[in-house]
XYZ file of C-alpha atoms in Angstrom:
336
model
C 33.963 -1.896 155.735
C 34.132 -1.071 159.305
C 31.802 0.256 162.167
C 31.637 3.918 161.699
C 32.063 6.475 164.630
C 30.274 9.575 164.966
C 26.455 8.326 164.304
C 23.536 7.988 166.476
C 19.927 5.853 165.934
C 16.781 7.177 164.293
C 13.746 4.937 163.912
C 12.843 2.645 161.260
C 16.157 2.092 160.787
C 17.537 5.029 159.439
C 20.618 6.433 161.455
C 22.191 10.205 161.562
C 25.286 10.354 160.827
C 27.472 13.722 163.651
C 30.983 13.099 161.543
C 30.490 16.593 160.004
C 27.953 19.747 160.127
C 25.952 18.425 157.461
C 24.477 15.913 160.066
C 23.214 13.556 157.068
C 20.000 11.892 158.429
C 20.870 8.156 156.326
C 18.130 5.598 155.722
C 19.036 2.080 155.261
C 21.220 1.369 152.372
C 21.468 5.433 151.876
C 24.763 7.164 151.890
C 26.135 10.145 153.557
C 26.592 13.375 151.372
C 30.340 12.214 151.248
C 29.029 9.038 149.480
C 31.207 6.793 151.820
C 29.187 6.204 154.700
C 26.593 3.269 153.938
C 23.703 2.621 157.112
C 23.790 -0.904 156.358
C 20.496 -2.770 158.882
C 20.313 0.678 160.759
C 24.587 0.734 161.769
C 26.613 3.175 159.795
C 29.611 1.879 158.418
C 32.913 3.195 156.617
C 33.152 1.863 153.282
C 36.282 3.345 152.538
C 38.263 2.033 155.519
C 41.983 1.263 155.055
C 40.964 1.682 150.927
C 43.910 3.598 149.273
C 43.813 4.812 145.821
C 46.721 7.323 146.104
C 50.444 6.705 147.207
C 52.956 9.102 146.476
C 56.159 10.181 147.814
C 55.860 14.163 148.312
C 57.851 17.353 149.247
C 55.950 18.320 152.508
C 56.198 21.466 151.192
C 53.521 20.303 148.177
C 50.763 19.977 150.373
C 51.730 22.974 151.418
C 53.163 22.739 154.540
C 56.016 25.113 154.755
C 56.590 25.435 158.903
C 56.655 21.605 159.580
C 59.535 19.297 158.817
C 60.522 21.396 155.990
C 62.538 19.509 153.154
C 60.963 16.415 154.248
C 59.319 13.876 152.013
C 55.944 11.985 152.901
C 54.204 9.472 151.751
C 50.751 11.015 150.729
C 47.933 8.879 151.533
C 44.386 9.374 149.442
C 40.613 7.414 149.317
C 37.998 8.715 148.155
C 34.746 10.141 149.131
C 33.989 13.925 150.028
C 31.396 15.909 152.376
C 31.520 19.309 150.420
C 31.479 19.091 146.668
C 33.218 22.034 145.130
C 32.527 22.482 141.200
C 36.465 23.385 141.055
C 38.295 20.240 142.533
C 41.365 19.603 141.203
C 41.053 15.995 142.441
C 37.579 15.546 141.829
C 38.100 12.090 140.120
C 39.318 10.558 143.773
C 37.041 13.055 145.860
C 33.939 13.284 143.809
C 33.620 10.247 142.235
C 34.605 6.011 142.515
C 37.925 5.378 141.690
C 40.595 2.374 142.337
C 41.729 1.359 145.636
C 43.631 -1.225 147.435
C 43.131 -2.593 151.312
C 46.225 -1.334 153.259
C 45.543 -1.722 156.836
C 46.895 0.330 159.556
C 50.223 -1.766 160.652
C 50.762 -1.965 157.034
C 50.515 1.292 156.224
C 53.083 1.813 159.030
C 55.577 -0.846 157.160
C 55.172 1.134 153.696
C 56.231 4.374 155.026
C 59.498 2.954 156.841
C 59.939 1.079 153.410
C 60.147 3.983 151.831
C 61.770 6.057 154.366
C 59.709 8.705 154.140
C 59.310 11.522 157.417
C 55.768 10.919 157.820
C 52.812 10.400 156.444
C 50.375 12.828 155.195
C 46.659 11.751 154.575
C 45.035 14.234 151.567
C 43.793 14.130 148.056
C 40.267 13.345 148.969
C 39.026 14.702 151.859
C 40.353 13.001 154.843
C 37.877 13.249 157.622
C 35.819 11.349 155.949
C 37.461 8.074 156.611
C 38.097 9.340 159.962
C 38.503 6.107 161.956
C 41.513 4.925 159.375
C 43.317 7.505 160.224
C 42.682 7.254 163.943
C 43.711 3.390 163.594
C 46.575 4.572 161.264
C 47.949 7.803 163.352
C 48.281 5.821 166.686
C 50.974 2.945 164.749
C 52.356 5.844 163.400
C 53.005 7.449 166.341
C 54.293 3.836 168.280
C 57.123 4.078 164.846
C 57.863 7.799 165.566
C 56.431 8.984 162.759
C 53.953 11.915 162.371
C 50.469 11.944 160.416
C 49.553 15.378 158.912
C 45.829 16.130 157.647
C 44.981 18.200 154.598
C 41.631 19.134 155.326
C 38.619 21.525 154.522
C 37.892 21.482 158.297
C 34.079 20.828 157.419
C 34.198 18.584 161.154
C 32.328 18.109 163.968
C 33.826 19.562 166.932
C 34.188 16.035 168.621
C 35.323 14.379 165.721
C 38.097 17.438 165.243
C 39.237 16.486 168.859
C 39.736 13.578 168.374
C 42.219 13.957 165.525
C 43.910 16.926 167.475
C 44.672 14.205 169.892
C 45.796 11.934 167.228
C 47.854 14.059 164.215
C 50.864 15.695 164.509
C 50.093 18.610 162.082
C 46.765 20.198 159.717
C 46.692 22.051 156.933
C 42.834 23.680 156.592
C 42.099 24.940 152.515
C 39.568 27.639 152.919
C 37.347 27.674 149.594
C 36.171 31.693 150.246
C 35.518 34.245 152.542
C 32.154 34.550 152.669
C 29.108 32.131 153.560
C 27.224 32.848 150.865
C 30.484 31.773 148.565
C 30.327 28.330 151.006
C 27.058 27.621 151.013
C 26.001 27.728 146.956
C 29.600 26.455 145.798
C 30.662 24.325 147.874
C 27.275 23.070 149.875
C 29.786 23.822 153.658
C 29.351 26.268 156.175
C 32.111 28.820 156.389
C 31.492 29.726 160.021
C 31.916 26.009 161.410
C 35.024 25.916 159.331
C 36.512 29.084 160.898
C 35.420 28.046 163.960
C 37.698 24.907 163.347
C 40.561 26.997 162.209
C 40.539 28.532 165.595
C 40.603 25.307 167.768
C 42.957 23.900 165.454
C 45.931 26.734 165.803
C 45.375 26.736 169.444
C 45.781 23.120 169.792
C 48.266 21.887 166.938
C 50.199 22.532 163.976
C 48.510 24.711 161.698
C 48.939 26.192 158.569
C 45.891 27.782 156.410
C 45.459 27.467 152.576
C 42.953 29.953 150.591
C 41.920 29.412 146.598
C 41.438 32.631 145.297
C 39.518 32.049 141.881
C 39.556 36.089 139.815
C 36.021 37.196 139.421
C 34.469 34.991 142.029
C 35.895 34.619 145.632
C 38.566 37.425 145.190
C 36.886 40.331 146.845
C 39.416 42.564 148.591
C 37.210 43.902 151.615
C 36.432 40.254 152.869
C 40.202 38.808 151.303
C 41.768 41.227 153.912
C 38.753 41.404 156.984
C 40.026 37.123 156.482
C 44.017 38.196 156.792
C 42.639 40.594 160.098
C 41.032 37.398 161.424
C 44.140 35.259 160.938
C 46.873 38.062 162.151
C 44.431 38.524 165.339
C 44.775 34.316 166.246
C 46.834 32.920 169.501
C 49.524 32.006 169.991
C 50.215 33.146 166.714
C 48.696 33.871 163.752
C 49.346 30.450 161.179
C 51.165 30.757 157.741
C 48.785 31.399 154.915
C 49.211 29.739 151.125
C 47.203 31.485 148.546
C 46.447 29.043 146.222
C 46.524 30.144 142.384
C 43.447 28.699 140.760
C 43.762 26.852 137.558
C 40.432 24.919 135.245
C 39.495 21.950 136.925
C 36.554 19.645 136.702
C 33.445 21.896 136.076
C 34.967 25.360 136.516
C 36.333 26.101 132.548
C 37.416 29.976 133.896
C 40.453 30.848 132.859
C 43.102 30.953 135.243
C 43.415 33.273 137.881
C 45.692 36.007 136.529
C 49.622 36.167 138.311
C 49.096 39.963 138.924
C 45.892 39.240 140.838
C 48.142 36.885 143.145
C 50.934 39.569 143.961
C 48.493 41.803 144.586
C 46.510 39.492 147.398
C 49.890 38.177 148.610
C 51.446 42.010 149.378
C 47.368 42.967 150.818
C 48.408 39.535 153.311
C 51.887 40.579 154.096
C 51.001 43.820 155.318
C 49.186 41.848 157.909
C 50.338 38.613 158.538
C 54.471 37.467 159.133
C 54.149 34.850 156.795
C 52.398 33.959 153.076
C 53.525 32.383 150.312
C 52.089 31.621 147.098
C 51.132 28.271 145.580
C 50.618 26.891 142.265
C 52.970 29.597 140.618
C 55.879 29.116 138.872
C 57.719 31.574 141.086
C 60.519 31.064 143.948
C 60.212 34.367 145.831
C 56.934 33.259 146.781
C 57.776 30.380 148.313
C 60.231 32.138 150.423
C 60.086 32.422 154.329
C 61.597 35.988 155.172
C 61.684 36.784 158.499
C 59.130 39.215 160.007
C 61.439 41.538 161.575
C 64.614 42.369 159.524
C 63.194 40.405 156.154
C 66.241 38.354 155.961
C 65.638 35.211 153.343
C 65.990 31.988 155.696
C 64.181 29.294 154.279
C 64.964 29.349 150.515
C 62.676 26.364 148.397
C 63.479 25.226 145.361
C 63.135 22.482 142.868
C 66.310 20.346 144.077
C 65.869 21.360 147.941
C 64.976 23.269 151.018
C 68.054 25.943 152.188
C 67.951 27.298 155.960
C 71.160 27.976 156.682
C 69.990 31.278 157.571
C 67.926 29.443 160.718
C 69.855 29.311 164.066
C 68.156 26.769 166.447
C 64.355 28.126 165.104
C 65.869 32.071 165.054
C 66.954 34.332 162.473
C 70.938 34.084 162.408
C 70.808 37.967 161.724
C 68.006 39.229 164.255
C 67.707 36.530 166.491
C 63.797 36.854 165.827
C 62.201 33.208 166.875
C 60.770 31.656 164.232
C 57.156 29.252 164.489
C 59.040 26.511 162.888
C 59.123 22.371 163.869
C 61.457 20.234 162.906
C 62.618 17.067 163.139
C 64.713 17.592 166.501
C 62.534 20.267 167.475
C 59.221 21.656 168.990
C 57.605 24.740 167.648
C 58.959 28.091 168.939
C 56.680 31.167 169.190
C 58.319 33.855 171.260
């Protein structure tokens, strides 16, 4: 365990934890909502610190992150311990519950990713933030070894404890649950306008690419799907790519699966509005395409055995010369 950041004193002990908008008030030898955040004599402490239970080499592009170091791979990073607890949760045995973990400290972590000569390393599965001052530790030896840290987050974060990752990650990837509070609030137990909120700072300030879940029958309602897309296409410098996220059963949600139509439909309602959304969790290559937004030329063509861009000339379309929000390896992102 280590000395958690983000927590202030109470009396009698008990401490409140400022990590995330829940603000858990924690007596001693209570836990956070997230269950990994112990006040232990009236000090709040990380008990999942440097703990890793998943290590994977991944396509960036799985996470998804299509606009950053595409055809990369990434050693994927998970712990356990969540702040929002969504009856869906595809990972729910790492995020909602204990599972098995071993210590790999910062400088270590560091040596396993140049072991395995990965790109980068990507911290996800669970929810991330909630081990916040690993990854801080983590993203600053990264960063020493030239090697970026990317977040897959819900963005349920404190404004001060989002800063301070800005300052430390190289790249975020926010999964918005719904559309609507109401949605946020009785699913999930998070708060859908502090999460927007963060969406905003975050595309401002860093990488940023937006996921959404559409589930048929319960968060797929058209007016609010597309008022979302309006409040994405409106963002500076640029609106972010959007994923739409097919949902399958998982954990307690036993629906059946949300129907392939249903996706088309929300992805053409998205393109009409934003430059660029793909589709995730689909068997289906055209939706994992980046066209480009003026001429609709193919460029960056995913598939199974590889990433194609031969289409890309130094971050423009080779046929339109359109610039293309795009960072690679060698290069910085491009907007105009």
């Amino acid at each position: 365990m280590k000395e958690a950041l983000y927590f202030e004193s109470l009396s009698e002990g008990s401490v409140q934890c400022s990590l995330c908008p829940c603000l858990c008030p924690i007596s001693p030898s209570r836990h956070g909502q997230c269950g990994v955040r112990l006040n232990r004599n009236g000090k709040l402490y990380s008990m999942t610190y440097g703990r890793v239970s998943v290590e994977e080499i991944i396509p960036i592009e799985s996470l998804p992150l299509y606009h950053f170091y595409p055809g990369s791979k990434f050693l994927l990073i998970g712990s356990m311990g969540c702040n929002i607890h969504c009856p869906f949760c595809n990972t729910w045995r790492v995020s909602q519950s204990g599972a098995r973990a071993r210590l790999v400290p910062p400088k270590e972590l560091v040596n396993l990713a140049q072991a395995q000569g990965v790109a980068g390393v990507a911290f996800g599965v669970n929810e991330p933030t909630v081990y916040i001052e690993y990854i801080l530790d983590a993203a600053r030896h990264l960063r020493r070894a030239g090697l970026p840290a990317v977040i897959a987050t819900n963005g349920f974060i404190s404004e001060a404890a989002l800063f301070d990752l800005i300052k430390a990650a190289d790249a975020f990837i926010v999964d918005v649950k719904g559309f609507n509070d109401s949605f946020y609030q009785h699913v999930t137990g998070g708060y859908k306008d502090e999460i927007f909120r963060n969406i905003v700072s975050l595309n401002i300030k860093s990488h940023l690419e937006v996921s959404a879940l559409i589930i048929e029958g319960h968060n797929d309602n058209e007016a609010e799907f597309e008022q979302f897309c309006r409040w994405l296409g409106q963002m500076q410098p640029a609106p972010p790519p959007l994923h739409l996220i097919r949902y399958e059963p998982a954990f307690q949600y036993k629906n059946p699966a949300t129907e392939p139509l249903r996706m088309y439909y929300f992805q053409e309602l998205a393109r009409r509005i934003l430059p660029f959304v793909y589709l995730s969790n689909m068997d289906e290559r055209e939706g994992k395409i980046t066209y480009c937004p003026q001429c609709k030329a193919p460029l960056i063509v995913r598939k199974k055995d590889g990433v194609k861009m031969d289409k890309l000339i130094d971050n423009q379309c080779a046929h339109c010369y359109t610039a293309i929000p795009l960072r690679r390896k060698s290069g910085v992102i491009r907007y105009d």
